[in-house]
mmCIF file of C-alpha atoms in Angstrom:
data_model
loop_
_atom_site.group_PDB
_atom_site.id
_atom_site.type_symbol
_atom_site.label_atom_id
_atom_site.label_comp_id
_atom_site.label_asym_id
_atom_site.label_seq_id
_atom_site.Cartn_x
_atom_site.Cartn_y
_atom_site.Cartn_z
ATOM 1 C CA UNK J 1 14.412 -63.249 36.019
ATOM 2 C CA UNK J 2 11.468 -60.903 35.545
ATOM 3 C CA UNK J 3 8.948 -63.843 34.671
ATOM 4 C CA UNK J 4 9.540 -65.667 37.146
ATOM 5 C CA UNK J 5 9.509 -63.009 39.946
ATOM 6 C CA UNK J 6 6.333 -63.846 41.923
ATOM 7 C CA UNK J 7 7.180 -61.259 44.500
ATOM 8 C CA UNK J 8 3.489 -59.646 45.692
ATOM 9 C CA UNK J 9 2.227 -60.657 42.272
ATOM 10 C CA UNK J 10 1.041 -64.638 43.240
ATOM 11 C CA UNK J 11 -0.963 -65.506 46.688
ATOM 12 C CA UNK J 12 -2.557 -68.266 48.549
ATOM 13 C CA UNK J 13 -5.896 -67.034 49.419
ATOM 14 C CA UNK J 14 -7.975 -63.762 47.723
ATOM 15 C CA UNK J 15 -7.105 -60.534 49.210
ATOM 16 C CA UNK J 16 -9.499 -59.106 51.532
ATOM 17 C CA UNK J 17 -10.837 -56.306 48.641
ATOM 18 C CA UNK J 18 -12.381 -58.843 46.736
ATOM 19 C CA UNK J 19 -15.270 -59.538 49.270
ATOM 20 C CA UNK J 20 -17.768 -57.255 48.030
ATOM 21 C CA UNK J 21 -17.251 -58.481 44.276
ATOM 22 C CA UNK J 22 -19.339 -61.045 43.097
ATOM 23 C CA UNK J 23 -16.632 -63.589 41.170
ATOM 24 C CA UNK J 24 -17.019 -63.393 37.177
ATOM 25 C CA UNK J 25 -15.860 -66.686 35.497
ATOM 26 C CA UNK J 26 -14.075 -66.473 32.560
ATOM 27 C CA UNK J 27 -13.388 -69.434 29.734
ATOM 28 C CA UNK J 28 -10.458 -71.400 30.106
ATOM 29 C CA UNK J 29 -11.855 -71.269 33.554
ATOM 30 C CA UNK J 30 -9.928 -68.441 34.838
ATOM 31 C CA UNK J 31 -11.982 -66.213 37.327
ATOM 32 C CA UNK J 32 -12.011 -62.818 38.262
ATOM 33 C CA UNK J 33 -12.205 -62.329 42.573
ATOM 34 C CA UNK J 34 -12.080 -59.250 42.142
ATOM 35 C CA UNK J 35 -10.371 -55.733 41.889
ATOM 36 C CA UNK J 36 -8.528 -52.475 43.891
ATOM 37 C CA UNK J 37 -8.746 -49.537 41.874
ATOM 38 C CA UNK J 38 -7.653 -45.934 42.818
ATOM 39 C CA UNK J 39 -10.486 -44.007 42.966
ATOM 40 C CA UNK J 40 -9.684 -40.348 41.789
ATOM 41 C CA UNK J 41 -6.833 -38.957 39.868
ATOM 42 C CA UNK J 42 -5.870 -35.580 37.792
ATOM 43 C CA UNK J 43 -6.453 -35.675 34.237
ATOM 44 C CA UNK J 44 -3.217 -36.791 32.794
ATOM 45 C CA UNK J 45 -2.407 -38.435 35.842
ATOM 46 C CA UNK J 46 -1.226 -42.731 35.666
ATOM 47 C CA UNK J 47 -3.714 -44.669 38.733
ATOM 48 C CA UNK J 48 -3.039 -48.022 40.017
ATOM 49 C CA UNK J 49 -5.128 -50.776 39.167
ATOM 50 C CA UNK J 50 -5.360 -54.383 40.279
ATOM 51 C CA UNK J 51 -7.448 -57.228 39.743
ATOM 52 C CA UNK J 52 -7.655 -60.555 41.390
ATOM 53 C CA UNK J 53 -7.350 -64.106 39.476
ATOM 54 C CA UNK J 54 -7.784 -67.539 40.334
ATOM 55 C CA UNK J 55 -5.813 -69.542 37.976
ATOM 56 C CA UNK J 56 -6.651 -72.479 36.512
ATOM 57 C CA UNK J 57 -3.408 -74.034 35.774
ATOM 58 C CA UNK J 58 -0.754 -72.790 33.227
ATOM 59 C CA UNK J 59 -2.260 -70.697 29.632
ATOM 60 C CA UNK J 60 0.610 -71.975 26.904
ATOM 61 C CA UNK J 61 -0.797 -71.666 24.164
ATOM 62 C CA UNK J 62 0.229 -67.885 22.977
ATOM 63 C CA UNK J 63 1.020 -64.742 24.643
ATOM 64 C CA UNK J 64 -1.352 -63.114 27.018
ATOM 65 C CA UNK J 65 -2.110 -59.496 27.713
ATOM 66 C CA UNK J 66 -4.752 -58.147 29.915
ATOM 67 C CA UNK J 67 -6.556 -54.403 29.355
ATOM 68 C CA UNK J 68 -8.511 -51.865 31.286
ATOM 69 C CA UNK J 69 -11.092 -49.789 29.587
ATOM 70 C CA UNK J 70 -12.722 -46.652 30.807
ATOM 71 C CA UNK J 71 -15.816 -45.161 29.654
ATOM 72 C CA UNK J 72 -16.952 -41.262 30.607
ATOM 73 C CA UNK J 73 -20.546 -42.348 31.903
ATOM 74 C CA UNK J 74 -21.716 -38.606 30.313
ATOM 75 C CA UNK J 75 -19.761 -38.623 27.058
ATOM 76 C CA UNK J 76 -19.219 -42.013 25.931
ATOM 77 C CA UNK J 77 -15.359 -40.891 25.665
ATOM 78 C CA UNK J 78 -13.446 -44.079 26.401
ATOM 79 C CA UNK J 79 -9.584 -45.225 26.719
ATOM 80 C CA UNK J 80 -7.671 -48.768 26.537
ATOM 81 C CA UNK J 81 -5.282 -49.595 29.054
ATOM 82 C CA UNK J 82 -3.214 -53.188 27.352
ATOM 83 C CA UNK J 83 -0.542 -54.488 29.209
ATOM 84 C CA UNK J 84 1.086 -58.088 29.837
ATOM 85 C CA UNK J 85 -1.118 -59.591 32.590
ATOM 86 C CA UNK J 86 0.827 -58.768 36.206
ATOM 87 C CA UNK J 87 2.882 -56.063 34.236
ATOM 88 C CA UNK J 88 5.118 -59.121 33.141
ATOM 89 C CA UNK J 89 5.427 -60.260 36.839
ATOM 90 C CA UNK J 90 4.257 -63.476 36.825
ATOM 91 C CA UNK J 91 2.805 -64.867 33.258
ATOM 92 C CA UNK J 92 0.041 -67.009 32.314
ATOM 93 C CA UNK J 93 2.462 -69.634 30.698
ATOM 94 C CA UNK J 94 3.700 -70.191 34.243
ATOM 95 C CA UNK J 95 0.724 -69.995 36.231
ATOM 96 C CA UNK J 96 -0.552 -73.390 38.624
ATOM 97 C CA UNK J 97 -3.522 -74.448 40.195
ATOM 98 C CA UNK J 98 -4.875 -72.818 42.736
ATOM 99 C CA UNK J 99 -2.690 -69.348 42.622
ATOM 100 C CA UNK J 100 -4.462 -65.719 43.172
ATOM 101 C CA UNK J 101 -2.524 -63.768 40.746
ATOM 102 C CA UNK J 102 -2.490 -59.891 40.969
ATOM 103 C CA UNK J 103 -2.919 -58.306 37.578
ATOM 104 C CA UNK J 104 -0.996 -55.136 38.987
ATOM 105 C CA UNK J 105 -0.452 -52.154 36.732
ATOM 106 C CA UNK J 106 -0.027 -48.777 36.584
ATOM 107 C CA UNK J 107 -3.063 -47.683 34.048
ATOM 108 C CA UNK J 108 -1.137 -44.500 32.061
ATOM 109 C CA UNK J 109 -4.124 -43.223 30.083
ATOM 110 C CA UNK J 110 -3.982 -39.916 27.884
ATOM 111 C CA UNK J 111 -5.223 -36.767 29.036
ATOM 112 C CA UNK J 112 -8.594 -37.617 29.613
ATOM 113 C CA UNK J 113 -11.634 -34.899 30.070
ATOM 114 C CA UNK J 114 -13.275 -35.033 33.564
ATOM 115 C CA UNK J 115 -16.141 -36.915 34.976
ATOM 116 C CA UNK J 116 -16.691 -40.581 36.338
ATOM 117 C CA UNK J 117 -15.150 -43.161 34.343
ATOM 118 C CA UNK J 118 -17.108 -46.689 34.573
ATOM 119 C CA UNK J 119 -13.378 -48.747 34.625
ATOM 120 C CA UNK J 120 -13.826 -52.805 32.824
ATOM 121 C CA UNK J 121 -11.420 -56.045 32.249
ATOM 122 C CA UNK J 122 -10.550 -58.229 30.036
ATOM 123 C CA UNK J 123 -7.971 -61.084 28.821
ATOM 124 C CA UNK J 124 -7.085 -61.904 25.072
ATOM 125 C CA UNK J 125 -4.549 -63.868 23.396
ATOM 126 C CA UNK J 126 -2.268 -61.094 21.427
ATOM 127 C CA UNK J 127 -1.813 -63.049 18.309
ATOM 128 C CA UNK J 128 -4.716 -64.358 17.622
ATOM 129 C CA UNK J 129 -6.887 -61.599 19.826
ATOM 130 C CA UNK J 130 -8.727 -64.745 21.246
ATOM 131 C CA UNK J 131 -10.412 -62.823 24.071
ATOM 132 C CA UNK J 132 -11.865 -65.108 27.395
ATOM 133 C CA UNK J 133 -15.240 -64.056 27.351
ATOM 134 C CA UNK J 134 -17.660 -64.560 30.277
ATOM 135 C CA UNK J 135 -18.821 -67.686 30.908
ATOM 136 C CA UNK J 136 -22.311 -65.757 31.356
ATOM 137 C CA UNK J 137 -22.621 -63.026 29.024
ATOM 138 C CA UNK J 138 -24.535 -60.773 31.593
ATOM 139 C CA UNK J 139 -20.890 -60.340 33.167
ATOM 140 C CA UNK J 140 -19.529 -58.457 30.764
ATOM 141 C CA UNK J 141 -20.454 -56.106 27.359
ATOM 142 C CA UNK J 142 -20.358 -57.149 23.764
ATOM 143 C CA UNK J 143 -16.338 -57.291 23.786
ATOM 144 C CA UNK J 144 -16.189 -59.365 26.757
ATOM 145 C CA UNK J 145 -15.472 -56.887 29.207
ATOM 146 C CA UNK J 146 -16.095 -57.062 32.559
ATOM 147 C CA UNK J 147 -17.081 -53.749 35.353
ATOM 148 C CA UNK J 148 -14.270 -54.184 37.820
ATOM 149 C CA UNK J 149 -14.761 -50.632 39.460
ATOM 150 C CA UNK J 150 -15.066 -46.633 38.428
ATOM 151 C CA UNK J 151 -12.767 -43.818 38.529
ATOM 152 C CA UNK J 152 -13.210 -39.712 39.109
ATOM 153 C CA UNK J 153 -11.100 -38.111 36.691
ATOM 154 C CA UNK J 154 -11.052 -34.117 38.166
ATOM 155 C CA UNK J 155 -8.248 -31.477 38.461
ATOM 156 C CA UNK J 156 -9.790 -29.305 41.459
ATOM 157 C CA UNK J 157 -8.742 -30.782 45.048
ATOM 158 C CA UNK J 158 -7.084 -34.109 43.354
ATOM 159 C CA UNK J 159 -3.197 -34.146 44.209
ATOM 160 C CA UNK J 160 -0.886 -34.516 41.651
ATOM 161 C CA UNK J 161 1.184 -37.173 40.590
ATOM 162 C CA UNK J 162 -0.193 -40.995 40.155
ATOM 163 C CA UNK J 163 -2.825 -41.835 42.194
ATOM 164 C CA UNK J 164 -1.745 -45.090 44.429
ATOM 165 C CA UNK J 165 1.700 -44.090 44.326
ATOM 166 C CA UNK J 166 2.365 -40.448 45.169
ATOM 167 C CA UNK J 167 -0.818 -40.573 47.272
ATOM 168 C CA UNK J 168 -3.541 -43.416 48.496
ATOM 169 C CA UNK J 169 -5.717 -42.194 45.595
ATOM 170 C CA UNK J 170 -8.710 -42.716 47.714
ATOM 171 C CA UNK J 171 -11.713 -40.301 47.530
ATOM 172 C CA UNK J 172 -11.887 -39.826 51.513
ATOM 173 C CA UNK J 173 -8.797 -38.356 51.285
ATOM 174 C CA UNK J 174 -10.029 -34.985 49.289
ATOM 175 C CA UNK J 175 -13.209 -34.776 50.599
ATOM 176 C CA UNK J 176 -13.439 -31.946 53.505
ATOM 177 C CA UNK J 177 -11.546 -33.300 56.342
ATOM 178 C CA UNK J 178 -8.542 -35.379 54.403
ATOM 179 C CA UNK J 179 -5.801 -35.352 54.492
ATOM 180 C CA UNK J 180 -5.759 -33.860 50.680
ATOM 181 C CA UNK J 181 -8.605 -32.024 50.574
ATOM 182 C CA UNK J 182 -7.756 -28.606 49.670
ATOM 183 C CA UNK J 183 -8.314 -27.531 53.315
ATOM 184 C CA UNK J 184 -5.967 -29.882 54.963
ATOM 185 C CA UNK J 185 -3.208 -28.742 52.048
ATOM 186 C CA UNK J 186 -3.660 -24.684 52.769
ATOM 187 C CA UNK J 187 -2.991 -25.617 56.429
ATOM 188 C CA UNK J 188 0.082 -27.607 55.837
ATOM 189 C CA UNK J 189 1.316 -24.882 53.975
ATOM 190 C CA UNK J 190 0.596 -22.547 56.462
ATOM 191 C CA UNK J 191 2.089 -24.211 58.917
ATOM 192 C CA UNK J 192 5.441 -25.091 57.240
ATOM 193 C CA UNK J 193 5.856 -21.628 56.680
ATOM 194 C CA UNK J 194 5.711 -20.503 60.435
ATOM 195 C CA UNK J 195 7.939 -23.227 61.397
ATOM 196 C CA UNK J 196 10.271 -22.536 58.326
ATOM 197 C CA UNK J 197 10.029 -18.904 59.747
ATOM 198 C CA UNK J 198 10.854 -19.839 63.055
ATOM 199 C CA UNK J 199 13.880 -22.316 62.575
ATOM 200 C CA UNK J 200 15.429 -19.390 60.147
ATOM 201 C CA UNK J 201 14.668 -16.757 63.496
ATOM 202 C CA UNK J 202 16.571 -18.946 65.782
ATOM 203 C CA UNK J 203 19.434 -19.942 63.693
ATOM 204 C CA UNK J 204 20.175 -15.921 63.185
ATOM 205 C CA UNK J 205 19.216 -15.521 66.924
ATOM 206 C CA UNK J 206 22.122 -17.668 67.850
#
C-alpha cells in the first residue's frame, strides 16, 4: 500500500547532504536536517528536490502537505511547488520517533523565465492551512518559509529533460569540462558519428 511504502523515503540516521545545513526547528517539533536540490534545469523543465526531517512522532490531526517556493532573486517572479509530504510515500499520520523522513518530489513548476531562483520549505495542515512555523522566526520569511537551497533556471548548455532524473542536475556537469557542457556534447556527437560511419563501412565491406 502506497502509505505505507517506506522504501528510500524513512532512515535511521541524516543523510550525509545535510552536514553543511544548520537544522531549522519547526513547531510540533519537527526539524528540518536539511536538503538535496538539483541545481540547474531548462525552463520548463521538472528538478528533484528533497529535504530531510526528523520526526517527532506521528502528526494525526489532519492532512499534511509540504511546498517548495522559488523566488527569481532579480524579478521577484516566484512559483509554489504543494505536494503530500514524501510524494505520499510515507505520511505524517504514520510517522515515529526518531525517523529521518525524505520529503522527495519531483518540483514540476511552469515555464519559468531564467535567472537564480532562491528555492524555500514549508509544512501546513491542508484543511485548516495551519502552517509549522519556525520555532525562531529568523529561520524563515513572513509565511514561514524556510531557504533550503537555490536553483539556475537557463536554456543555453542545460540538458533537457528533468534535472535529477534524465541527468545529475548538478552545475559541474555544464560548466567547461562536464560531462554536459556544451563542449563535452559536440564531441559525443562527433564521435558517434565516425563510429556510426565506420560500423555502416564494415558491414557493406563484408
Amino acid at each position: 500500500e502506497m502509505r505505507k511504502r517506506t522504501t528510500n523515503v524513512v532512515l535511521n540516521e541524516p543523510p550525509a547532504w545535510c552536514s553543511n545545513f544548520q537544522p531549522v526547528a519547526l513547531q510540533r517539533n519537527v526539524m528540518i536536517l536539511g536538503a538535496r536540490i538539483a541545481e540547474a534545469a531548462r525552463p520548463g523543465s521538472a528538478f528533484t528536490a528533497e529535504v530531510a526531517l526528523a520526526a517527532p512522532g506521528p502528526l494525526k490531526d489532519g492532512v499534511w502537505a509540504a511546498s517548495i517556493k522559488g523566488v527569481n532573486r532579480k524579478t521577484g517572479e516566484f512559483f509554489i511547488w504543494r505536494h503530500p509530504v514524501a510524494d505520499g510515500g510515507w505520511l505524517p499520520p504514520l510517522w515515529k520517533k526518531g525517523q529521518i523522513v525524505l520529503d522527495r518530489t519531483l518540483v514540476r513548476p511552469p515555464e519559468l523565465s531564467e535567472g537564480h531562483y532562491e528555492l524555500l520549505f514549508r509544512m501546513e495542515e491542508v484543511q485548516s492551512q495551519k502552517v509549522l512555523l519556525p520555532k525562531d522566526p529568523a529561520s524563515g520569511d513572513a509565511e514561514g518559509y524556510v531557504p533550503v537551497g537555490h536553483i539556475l533556471i537557463r536554456e543555453k548548455g542545460v540538458p533537457e529533460g528533468p534535472a535529477g532524473v534524465a541527468w545529475d542536475g548538478r552545475l559541474s556537469s555544464i560548466e567547461p569540462g562536464g560531462p554536459f557542457s556544451p563542449l563535452a556534447v559536440v564531441w559525443f556527437k562527433t564521435a558517434w558519428r565516425i563510429i556510426t560511419v565506420t560500423l555502416v563501412v564494415a558491414v557493406l565491406a563484408i
